[in-house]
Coordinates of C-alpha atoms and ligand atoms in Angstrom, one line a residue:
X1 CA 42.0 -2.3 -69.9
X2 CA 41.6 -0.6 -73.0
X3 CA 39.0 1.7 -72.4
X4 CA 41.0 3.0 -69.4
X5 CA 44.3 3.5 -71.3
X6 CA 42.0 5.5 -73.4
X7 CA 40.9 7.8 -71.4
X8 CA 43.6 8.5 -69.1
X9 CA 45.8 9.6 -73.0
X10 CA 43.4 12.5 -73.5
X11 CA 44.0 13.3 -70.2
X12 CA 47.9 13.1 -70.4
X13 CA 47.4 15.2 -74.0
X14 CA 45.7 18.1 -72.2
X15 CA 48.6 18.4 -69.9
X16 CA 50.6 18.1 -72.8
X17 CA 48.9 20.9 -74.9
X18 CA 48.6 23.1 -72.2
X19 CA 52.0 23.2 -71.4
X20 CA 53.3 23.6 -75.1
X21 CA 50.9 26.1 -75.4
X22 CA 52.5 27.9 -72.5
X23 CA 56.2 27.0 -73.8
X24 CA 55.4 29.1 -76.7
X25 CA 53.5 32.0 -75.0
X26 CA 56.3 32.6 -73.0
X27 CA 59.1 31.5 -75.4
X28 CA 60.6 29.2 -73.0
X29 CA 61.3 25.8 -74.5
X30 CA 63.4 24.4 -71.9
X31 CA 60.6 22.3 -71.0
X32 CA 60.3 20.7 -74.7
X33 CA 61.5 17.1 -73.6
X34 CA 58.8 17.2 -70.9
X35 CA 56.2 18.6 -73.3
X36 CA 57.2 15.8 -76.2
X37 CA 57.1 12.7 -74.0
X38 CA 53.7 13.3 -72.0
X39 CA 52.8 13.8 -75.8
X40 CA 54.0 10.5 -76.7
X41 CA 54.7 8.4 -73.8
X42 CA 51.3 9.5 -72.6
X43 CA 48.8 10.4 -75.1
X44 CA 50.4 8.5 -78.6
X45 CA 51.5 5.6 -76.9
X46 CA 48.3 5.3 -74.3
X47 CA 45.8 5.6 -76.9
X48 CA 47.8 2.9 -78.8
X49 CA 47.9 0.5 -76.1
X50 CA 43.9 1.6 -75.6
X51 CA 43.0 0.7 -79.4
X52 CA 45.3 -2.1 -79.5
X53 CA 43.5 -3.7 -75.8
X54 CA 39.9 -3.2 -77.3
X55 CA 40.8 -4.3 -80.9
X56 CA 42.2 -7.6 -79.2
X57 CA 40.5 -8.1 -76.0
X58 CA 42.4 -11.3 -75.6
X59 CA 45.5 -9.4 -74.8
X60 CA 43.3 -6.4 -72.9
X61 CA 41.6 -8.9 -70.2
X62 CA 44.5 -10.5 -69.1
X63 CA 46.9 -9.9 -66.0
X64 CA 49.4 -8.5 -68.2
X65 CA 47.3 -5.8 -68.9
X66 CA 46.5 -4.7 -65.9
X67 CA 49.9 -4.9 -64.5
X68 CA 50.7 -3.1 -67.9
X69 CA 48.9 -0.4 -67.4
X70 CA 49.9 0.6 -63.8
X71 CA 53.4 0.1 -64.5
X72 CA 53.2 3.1 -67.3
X73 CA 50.9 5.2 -65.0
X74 CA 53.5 5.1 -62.1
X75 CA 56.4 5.4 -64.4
X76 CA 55.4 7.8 -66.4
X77 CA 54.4 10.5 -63.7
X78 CA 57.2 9.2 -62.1
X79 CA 60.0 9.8 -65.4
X80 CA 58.3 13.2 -66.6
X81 CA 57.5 14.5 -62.3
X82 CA 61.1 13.8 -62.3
X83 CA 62.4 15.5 -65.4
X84 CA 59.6 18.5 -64.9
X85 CA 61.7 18.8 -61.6
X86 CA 64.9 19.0 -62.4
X87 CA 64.5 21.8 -65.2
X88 CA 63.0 23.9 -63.1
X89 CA 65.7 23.8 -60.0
X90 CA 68.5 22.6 -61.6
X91 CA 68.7 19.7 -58.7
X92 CA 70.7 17.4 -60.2
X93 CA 70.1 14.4 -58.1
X94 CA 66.5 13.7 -59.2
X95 CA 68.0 12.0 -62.1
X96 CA 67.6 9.2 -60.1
X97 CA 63.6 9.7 -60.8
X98 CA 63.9 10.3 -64.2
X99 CA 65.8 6.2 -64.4
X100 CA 63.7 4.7 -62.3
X101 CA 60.2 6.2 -64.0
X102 CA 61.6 5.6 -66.9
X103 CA 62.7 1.5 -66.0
X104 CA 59.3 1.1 -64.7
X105 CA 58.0 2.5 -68.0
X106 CA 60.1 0.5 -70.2
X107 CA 59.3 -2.7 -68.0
X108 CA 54.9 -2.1 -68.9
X109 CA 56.5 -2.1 -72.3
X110 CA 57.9 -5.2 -72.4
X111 CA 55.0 -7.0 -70.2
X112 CA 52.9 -5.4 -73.4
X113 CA 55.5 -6.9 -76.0
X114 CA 55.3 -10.4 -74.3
X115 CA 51.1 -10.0 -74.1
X116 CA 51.0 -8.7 -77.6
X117 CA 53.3 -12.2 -79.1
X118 CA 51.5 -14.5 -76.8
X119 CA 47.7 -12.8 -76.5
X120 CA 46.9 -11.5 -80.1
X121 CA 45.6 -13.5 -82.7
X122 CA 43.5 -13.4 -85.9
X123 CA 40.2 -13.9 -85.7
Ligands
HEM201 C1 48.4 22.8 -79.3 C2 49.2 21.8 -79.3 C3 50.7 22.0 -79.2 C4 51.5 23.1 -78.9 C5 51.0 24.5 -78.6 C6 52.9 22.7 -79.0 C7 54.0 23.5 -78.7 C8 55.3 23.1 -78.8 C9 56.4 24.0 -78.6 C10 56.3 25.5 -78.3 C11 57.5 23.3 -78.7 C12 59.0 23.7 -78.6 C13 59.5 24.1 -80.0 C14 61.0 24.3 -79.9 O1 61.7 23.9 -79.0 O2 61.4 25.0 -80.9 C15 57.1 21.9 -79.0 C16 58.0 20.9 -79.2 C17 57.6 19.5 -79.4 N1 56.3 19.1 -79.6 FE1 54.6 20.2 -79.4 N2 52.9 21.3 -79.2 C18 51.7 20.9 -79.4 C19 51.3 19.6 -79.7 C20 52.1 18.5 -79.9 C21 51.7 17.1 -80.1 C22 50.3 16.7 -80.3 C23 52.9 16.4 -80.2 C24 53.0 14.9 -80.4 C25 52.1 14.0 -80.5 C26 54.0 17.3 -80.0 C27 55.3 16.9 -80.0 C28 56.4 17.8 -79.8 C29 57.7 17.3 -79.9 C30 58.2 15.9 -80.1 C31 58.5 18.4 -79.6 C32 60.0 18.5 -79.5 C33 60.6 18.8 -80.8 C34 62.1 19.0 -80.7 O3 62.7 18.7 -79.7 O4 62.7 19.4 -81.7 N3 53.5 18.6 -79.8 N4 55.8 21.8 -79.0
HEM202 C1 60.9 5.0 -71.4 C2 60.8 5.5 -72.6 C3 61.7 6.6 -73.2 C4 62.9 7.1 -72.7 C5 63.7 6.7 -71.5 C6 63.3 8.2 -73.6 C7 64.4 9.0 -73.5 C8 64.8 10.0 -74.3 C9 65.9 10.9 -74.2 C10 67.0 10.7 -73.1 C11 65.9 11.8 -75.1 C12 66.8 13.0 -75.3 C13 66.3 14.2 -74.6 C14 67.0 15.5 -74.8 O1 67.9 15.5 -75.6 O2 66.7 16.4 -74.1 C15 64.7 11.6 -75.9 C16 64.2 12.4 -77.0 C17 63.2 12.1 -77.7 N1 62.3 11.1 -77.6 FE1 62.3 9.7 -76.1 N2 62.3 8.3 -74.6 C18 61.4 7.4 -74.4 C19 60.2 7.1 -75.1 C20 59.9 7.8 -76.3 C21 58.8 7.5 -77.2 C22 57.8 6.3 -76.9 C23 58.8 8.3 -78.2 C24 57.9 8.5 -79.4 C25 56.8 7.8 -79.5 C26 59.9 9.3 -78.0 C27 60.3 10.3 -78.8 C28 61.3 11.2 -78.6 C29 61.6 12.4 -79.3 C30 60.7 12.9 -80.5 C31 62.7 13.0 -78.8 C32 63.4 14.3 -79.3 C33 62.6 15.4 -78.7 C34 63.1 16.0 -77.4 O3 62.9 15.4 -76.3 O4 63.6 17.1 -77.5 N3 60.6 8.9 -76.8 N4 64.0 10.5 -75.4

């Protein structure tokens, strides 16, 4: 699992870049929550879990992994689609996105929590 986690953070930090880099050509930085958490939720934290799965492939083989990672990559697209959204039109009711992304994301964190304690040991 590591290796994917891996490669799908540089994909979430080009989205990321790109769209600070267009914040700050046009001087709008209403988008800056959006901009901060693909930045961290999906390149910082990915390439974490990444390292973390193929440093201890113990943890990175297992169930929890897998379930791990699809739980961030349909919560986060989910949480920051959401968000994204709701700057742009002002429709208030796709808050409702942004807590359910984000509960999905925050559940992969604690299945990673639980795999980390139980799955990661020194060699
Ligand atoms: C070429 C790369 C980047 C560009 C062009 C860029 C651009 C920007 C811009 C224009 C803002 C808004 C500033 C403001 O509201 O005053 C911003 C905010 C932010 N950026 Fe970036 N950024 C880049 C890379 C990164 C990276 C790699 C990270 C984290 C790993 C990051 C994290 C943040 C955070 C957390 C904020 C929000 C700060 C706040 O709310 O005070 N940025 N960025
Ligand atoms: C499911 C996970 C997360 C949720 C629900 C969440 C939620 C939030 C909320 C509600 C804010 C305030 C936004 C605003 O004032 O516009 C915020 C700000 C911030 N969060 Fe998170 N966060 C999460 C994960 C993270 C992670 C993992 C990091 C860092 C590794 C992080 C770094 C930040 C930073 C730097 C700010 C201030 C920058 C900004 O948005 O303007 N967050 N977060």
């Amino acid at each position: 699992m590591g290796v994917r986690f891996i490669k799908i953070a540089s994909v979430y930090f080009a989205i990321a870049v790109i769209l600070g880099l267009v914040m700050g050509i046009i001087h709008n930085f209403a988008f800056s929550s959006v901009h901060a958490h693909i930045n961290l939720l999906g390149w910082v934290s990915m390439a974490l879990f990444g390292i973390i799965y193929c440093l201890f492939p113990n943890a990175g083989k297992t169930k929890l992994a897998n379930t791990h990672f699809w739980l961030h990559n349909i919560g986060l697209p989910i949480m920051q689609g959401s968000l994204f959204l709701q700057i742009l039109t002002g429709n208030g009711g796709l808050t409702i996105g942004i807590i359910i992304g984000s509960l999905i994301v925050v559940l992969g964190v604690l299945l990673f929590v639980f795999n980390l304690l139980n799955n990661v040991r020194s060699s």
